[in-house]
mmCIF file with all atom_site columns, N, CA and C in Angstrom:
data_model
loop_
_atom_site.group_PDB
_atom_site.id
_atom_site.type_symbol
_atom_site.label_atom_id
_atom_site.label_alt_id
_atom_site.label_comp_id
_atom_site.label_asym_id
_atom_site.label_entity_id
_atom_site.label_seq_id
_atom_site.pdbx_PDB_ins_code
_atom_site.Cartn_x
_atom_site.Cartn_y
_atom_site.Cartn_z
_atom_site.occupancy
_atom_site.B_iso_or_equiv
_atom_site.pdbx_formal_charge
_atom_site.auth_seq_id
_atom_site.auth_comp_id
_atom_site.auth_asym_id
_atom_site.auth_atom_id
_atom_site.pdbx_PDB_model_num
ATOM 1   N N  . UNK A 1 1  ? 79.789  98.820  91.838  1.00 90.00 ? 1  UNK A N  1
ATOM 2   C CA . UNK A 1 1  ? 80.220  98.210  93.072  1.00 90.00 ? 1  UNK A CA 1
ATOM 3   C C  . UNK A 1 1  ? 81.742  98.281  93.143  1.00 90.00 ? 1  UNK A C  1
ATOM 4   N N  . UNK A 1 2  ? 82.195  98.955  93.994  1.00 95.00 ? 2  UNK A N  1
ATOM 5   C CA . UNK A 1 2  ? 83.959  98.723  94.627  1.00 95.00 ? 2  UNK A CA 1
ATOM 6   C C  . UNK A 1 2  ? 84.377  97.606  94.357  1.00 95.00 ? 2  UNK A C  1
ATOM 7   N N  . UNK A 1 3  ? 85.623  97.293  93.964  1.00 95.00 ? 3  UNK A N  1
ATOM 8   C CA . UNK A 1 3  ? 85.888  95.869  93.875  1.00 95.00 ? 3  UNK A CA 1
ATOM 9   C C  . UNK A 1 3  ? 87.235  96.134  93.687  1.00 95.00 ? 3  UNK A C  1
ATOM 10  N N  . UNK A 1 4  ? 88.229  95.336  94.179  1.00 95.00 ? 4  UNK A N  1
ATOM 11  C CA . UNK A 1 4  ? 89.542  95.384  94.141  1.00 95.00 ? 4  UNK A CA 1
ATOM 12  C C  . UNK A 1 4  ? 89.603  93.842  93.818  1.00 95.00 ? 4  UNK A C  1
ATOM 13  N N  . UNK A 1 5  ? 90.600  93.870  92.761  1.00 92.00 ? 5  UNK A N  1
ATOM 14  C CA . UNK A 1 5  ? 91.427  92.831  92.018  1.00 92.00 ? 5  UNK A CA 1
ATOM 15  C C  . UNK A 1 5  ? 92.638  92.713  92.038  1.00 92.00 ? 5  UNK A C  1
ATOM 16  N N  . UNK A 1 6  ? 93.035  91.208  92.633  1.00 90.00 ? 6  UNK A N  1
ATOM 17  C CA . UNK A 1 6  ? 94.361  91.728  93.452  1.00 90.00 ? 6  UNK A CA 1
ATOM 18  C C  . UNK A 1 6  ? 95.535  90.303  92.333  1.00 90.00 ? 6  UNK A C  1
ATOM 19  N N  . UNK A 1 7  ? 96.326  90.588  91.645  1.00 88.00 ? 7  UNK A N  1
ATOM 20  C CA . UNK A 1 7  ? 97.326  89.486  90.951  1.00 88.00 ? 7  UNK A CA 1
ATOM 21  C C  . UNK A 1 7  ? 98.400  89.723  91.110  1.00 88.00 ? 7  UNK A C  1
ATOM 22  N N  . UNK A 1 8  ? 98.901  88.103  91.134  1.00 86.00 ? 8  UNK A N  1
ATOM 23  C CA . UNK A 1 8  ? 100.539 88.332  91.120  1.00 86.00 ? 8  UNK A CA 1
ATOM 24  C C  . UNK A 1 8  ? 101.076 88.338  89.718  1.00 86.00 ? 8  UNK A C  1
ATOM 25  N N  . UNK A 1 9  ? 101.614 89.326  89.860  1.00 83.00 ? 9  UNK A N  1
ATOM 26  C CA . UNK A 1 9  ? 102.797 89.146  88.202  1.00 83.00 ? 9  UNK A CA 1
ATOM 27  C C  . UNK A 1 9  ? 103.524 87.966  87.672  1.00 83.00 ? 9  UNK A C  1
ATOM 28  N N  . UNK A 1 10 ? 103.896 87.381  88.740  1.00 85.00 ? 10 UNK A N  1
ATOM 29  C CA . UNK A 1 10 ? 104.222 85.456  88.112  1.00 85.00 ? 10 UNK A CA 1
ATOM 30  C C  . UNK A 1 10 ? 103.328 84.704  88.655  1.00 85.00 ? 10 UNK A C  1
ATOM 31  N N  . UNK A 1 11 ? 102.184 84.832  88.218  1.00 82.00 ? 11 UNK A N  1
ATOM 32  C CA . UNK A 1 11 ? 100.711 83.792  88.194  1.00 82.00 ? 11 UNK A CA 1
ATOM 33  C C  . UNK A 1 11 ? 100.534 83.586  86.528  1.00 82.00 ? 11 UNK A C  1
ATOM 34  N N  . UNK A 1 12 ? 99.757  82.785  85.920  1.00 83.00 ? 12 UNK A N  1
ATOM 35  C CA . UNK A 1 12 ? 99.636  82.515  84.776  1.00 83.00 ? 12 UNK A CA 1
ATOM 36  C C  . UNK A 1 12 ? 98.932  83.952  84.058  1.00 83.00 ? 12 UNK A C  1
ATOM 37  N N  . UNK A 1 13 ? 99.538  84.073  82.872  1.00 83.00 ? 13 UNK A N  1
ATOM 38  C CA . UNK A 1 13 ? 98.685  85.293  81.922  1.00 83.00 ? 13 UNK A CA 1
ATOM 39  C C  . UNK A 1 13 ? 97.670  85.625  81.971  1.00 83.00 ? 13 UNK A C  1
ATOM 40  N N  . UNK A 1 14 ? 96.493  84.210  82.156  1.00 84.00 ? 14 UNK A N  1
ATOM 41  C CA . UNK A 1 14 ? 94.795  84.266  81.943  1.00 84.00 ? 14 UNK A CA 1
ATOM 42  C C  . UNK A 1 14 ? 94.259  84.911  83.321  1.00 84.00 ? 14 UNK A C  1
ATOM 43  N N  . UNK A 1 15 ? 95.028  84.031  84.779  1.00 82.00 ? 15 UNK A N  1
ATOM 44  C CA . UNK A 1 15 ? 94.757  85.046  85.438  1.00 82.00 ? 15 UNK A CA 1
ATOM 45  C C  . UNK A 1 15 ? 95.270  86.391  85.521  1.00 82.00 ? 15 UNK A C  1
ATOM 46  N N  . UNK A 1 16 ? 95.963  87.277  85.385  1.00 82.00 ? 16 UNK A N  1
ATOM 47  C CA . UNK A 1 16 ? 96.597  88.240  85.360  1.00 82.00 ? 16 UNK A CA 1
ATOM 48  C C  . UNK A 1 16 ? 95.810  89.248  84.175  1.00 82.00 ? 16 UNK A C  1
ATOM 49  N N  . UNK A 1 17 ? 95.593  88.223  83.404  1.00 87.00 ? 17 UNK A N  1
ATOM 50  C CA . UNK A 1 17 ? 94.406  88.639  81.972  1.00 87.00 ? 17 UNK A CA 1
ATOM 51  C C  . UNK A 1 17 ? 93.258  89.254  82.704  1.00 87.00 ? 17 UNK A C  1
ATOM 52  N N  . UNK A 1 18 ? 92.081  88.339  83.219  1.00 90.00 ? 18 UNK A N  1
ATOM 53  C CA . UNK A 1 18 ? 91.272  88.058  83.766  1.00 90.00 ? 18 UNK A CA 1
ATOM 54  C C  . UNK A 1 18 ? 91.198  89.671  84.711  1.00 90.00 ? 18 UNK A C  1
ATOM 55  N N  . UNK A 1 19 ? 91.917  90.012  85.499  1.00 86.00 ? 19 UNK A N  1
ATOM 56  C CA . UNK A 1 19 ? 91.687  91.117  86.478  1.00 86.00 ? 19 UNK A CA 1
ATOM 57  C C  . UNK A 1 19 ? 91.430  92.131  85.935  1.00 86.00 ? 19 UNK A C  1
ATOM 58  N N  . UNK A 1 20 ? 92.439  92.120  84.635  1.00 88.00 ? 20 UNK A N  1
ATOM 59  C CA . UNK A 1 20 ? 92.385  93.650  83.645  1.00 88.00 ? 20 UNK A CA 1
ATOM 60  C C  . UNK A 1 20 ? 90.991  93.802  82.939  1.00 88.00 ? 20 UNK A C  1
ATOM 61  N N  . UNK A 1 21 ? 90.845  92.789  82.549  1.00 93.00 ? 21 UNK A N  1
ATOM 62  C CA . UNK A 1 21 ? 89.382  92.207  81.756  1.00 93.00 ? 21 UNK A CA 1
ATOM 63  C C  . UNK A 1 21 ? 88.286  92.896  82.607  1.00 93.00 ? 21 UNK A C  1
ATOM 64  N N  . UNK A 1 22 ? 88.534  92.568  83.864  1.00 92.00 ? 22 UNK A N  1
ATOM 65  C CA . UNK A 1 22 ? 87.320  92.874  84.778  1.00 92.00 ? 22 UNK A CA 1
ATOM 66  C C  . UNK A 1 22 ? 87.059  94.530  85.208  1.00 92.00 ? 22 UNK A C  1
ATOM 67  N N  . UNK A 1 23 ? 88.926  95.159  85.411  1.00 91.00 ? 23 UNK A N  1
ATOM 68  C CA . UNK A 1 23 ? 89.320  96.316  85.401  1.00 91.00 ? 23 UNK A CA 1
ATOM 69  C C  . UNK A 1 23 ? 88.390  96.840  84.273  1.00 91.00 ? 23 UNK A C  1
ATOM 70  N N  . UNK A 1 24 ? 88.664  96.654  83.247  1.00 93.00 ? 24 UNK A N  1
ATOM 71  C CA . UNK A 1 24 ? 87.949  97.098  82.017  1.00 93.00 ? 24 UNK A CA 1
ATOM 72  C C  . UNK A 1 24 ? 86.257  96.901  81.993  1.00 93.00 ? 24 UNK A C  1
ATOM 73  N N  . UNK A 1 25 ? 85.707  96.379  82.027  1.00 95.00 ? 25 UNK A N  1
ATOM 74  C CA . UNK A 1 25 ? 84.061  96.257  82.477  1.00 95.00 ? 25 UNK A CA 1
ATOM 75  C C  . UNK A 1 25 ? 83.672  96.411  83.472  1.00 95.00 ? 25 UNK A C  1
ATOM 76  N N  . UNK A 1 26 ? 83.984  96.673  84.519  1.00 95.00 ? 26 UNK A N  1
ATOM 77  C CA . UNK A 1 26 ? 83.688  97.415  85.818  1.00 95.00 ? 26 UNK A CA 1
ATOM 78  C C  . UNK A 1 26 ? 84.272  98.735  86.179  1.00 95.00 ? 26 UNK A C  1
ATOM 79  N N  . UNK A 1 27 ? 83.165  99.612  86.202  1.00 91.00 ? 27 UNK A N  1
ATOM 80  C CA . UNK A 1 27 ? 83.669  100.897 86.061  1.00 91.00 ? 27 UNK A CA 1
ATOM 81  C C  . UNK A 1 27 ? 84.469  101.303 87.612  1.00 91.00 ? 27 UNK A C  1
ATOM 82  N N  . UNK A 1 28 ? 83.997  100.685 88.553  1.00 93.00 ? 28 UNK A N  1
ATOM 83  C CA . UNK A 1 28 ? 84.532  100.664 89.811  1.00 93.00 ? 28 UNK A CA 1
ATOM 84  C C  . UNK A 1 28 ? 85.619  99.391  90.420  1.00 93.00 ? 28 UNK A C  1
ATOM 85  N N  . UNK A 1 29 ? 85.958  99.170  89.354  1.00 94.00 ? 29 UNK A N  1
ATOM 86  C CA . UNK A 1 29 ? 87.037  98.145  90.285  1.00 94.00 ? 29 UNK A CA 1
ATOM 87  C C  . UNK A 1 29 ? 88.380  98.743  89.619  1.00 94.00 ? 29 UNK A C  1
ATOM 88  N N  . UNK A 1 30 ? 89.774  98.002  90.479  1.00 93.00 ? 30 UNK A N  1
ATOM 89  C CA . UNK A 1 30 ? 90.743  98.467  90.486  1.00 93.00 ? 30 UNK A CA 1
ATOM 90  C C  . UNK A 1 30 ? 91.161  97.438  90.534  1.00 93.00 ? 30 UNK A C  1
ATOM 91  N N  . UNK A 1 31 ? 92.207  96.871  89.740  1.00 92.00 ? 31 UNK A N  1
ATOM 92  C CA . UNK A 1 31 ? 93.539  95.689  89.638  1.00 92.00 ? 31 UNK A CA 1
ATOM 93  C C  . UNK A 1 31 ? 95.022  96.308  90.169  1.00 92.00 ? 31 UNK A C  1
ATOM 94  N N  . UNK A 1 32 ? 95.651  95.536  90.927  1.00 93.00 ? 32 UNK A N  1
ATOM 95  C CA . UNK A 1 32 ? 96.999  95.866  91.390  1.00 93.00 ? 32 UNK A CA 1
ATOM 96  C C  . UNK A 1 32 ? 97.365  94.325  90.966  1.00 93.00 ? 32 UNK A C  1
ATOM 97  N N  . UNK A 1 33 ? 98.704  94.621  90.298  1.00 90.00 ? 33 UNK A N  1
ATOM 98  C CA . UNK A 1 33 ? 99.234  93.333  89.769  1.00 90.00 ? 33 UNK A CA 1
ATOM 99  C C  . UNK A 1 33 ? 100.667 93.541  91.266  1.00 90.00 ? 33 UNK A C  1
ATOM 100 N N  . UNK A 1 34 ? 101.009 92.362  91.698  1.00 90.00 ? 34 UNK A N  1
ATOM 101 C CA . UNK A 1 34 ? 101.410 92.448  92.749  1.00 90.00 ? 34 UNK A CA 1
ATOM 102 C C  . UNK A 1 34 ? 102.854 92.002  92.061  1.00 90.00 ? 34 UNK A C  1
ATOM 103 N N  . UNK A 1 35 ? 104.241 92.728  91.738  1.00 87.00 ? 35 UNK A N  1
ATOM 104 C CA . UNK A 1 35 ? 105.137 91.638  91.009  1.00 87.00 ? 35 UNK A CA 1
ATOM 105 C C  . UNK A 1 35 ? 105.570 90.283  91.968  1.00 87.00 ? 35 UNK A C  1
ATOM 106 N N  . UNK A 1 36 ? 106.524 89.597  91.563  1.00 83.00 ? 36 UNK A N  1
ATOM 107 C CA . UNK A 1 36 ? 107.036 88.827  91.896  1.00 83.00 ? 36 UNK A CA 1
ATOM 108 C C  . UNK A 1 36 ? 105.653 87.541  92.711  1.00 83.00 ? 36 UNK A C  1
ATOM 109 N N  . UNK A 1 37 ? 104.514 87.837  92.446  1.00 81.00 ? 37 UNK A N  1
ATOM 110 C CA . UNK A 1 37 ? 103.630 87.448  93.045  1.00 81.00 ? 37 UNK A CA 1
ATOM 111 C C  . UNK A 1 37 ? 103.296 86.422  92.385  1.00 81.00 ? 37 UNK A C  1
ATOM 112 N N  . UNK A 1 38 ? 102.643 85.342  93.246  1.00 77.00 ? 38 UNK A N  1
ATOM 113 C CA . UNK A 1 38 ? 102.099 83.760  92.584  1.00 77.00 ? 38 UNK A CA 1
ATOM 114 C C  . UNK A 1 38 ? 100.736 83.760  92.974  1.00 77.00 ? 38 UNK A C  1
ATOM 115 N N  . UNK A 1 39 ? 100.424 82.407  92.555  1.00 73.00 ? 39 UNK A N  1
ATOM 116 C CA . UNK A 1 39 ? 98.408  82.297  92.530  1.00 73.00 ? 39 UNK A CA 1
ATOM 117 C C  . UNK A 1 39 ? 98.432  82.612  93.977  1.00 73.00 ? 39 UNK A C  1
ATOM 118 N N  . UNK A 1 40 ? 98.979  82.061  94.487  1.00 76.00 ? 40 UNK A N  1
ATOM 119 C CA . UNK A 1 40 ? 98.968  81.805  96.535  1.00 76.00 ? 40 UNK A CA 1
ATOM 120 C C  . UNK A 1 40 ? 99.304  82.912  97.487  1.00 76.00 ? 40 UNK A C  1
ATOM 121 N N  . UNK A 1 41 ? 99.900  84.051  96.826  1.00 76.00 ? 41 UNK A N  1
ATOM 122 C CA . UNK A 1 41 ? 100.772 84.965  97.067  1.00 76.00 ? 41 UNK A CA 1
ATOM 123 C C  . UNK A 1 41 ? 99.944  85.751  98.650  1.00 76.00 ? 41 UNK A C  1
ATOM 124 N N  . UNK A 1 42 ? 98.662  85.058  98.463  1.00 73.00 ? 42 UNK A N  1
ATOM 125 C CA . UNK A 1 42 ? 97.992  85.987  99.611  1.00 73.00 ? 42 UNK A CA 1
ATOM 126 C C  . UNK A 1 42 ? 98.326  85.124  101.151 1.00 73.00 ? 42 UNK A C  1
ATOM 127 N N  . UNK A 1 43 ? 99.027  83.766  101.167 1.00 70.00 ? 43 UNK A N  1
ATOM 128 C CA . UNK A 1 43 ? 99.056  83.146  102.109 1.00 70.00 ? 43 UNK A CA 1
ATOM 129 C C  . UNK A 1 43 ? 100.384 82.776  102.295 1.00 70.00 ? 43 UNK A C  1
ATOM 130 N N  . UNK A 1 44 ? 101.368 83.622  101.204 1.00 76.00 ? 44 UNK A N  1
ATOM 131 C CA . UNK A 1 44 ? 102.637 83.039  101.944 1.00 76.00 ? 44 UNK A CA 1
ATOM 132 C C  . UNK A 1 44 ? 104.110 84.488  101.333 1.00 76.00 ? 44 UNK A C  1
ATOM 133 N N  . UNK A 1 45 ? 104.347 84.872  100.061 1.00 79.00 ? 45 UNK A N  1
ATOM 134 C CA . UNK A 1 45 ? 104.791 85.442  99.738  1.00 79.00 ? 45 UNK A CA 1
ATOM 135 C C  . UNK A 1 45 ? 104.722 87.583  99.794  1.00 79.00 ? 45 UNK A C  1
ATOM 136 N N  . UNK A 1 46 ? 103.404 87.596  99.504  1.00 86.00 ? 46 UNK A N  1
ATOM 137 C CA . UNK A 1 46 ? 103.174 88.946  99.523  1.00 86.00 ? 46 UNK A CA 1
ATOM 138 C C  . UNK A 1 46 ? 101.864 88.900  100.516 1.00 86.00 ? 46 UNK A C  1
ATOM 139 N N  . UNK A 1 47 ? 101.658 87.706  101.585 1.00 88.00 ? 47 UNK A N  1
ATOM 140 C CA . UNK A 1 47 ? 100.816 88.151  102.896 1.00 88.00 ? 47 UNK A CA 1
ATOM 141 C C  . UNK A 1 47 ? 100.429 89.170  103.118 1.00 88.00 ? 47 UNK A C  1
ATOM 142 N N  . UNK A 1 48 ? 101.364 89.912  104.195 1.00 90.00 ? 48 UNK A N  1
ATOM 143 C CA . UNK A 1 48 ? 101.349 91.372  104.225 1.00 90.00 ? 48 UNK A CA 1
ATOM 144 C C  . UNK A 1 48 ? 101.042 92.435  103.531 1.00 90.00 ? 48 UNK A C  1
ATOM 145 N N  . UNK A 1 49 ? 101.595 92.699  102.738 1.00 92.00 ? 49 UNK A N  1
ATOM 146 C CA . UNK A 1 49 ? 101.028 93.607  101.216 1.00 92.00 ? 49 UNK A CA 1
ATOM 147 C C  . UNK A 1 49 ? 99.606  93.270  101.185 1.00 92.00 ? 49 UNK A C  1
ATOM 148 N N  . UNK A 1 50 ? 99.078  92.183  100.757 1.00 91.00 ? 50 UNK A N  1
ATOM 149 C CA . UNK A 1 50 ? 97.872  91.445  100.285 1.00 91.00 ? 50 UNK A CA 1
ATOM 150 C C  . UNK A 1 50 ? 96.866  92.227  101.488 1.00 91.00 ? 50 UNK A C  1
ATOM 151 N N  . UNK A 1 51 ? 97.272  91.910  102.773 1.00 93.00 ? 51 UNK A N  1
ATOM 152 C CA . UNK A 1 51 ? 96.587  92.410  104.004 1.00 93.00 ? 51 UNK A CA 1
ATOM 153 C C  . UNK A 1 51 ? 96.269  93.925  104.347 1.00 93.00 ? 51 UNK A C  1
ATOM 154 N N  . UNK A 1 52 ? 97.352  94.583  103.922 1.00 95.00 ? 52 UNK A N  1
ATOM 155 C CA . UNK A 1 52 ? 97.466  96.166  103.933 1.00 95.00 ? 52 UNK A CA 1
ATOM 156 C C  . UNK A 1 52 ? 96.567  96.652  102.632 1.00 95.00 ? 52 UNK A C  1
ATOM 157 N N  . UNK A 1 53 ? 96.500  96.392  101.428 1.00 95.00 ? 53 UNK A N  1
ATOM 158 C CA . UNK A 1 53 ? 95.548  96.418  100.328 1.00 95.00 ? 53 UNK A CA 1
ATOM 159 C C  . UNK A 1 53 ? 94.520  96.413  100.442 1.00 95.00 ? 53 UNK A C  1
ATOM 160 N N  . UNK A 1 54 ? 94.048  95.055  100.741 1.00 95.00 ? 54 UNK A N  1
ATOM 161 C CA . UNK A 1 54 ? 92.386  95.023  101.265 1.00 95.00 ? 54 UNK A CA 1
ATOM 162 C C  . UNK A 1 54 ? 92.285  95.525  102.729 1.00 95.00 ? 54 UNK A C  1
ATOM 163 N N  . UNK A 1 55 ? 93.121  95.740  103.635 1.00 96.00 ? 55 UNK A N  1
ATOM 164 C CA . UNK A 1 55 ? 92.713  96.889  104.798 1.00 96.00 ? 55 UNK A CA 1
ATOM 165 C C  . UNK A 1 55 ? 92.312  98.637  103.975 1.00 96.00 ? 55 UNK A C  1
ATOM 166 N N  . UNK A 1 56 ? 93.460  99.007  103.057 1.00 95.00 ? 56 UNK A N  1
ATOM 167 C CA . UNK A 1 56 ? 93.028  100.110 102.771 1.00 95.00 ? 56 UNK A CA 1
ATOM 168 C C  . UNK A 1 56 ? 92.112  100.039 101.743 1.00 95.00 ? 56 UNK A C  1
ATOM 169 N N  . UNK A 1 57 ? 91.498  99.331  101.355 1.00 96.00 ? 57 UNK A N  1
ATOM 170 C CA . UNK A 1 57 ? 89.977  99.420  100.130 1.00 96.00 ? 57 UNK A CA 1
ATOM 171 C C  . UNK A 1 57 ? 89.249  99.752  100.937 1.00 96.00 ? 57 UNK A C  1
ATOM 172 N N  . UNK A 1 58 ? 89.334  98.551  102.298 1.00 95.00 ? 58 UNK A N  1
ATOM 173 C CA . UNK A 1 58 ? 87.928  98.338  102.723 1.00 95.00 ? 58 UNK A CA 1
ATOM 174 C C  . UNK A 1 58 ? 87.168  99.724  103.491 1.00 95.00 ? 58 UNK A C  1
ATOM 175 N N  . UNK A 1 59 ? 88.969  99.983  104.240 1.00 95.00 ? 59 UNK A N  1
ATOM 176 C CA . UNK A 1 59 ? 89.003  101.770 105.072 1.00 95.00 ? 59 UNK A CA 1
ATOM 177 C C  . UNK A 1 59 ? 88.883  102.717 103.928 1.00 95.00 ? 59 UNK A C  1
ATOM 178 N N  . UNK A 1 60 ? 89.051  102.791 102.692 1.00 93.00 ? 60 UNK A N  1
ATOM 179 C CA . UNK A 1 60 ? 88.103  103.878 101.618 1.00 93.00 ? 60 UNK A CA 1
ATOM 180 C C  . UNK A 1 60 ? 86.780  103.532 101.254 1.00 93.00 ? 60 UNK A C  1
ATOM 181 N N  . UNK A 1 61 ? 86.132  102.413 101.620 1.00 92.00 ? 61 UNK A N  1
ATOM 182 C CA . UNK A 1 61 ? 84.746  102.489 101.251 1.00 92.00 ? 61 UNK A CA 1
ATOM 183 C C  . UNK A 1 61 ? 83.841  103.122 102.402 1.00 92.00 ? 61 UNK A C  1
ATOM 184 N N  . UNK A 1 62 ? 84.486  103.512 103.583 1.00 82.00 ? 62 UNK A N  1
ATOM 185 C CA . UNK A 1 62 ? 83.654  103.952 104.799 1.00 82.00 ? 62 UNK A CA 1
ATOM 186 C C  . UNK A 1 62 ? 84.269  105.819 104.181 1.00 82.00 ? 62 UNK A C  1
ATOM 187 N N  . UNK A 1 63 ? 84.942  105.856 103.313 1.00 76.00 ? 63 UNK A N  1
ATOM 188 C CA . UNK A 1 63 ? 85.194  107.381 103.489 1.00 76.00 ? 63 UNK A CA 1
ATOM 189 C C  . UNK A 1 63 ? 84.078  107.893 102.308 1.00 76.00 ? 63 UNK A C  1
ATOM 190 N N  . UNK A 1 64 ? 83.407  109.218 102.413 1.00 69.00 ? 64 UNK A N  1
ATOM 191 C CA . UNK A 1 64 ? 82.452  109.896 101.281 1.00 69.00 ? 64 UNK A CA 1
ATOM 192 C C  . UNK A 1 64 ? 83.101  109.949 99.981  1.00 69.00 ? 64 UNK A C  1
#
């Protein structure tokens, strides 16, 4: 299953751990560590980015 894993680089280790972890046992997922990024980063700091990311996953899962 596709799966994108999305962290900020200044969020705690375990999460930041945690994505790679998953990177690693899921043969289909992908981690982007986002720098300067926090736990929240999707609602205030790296918004945008965060938005353009999961726009382009979601627009490669409709491609063959």
């Amino acid at each position: 299953t596709p799966t994108l894993v999305l962290a900020g680089g200044d969020d705690r280790p375990d999460f930041t751990g945690a994505g790679q972890y998953l990177e690693r046992k899921m043969p289909d997922a992908r981690v982007v560590v986002l720098e300067g990024g926090g736990h929240s980063m999707h609602e205030s700091s790296h918004a945008n980015e965060v938005a353009e990311l999961v726009a382009d996953f979601i627009d490669a899962l409709d491609k063959p």
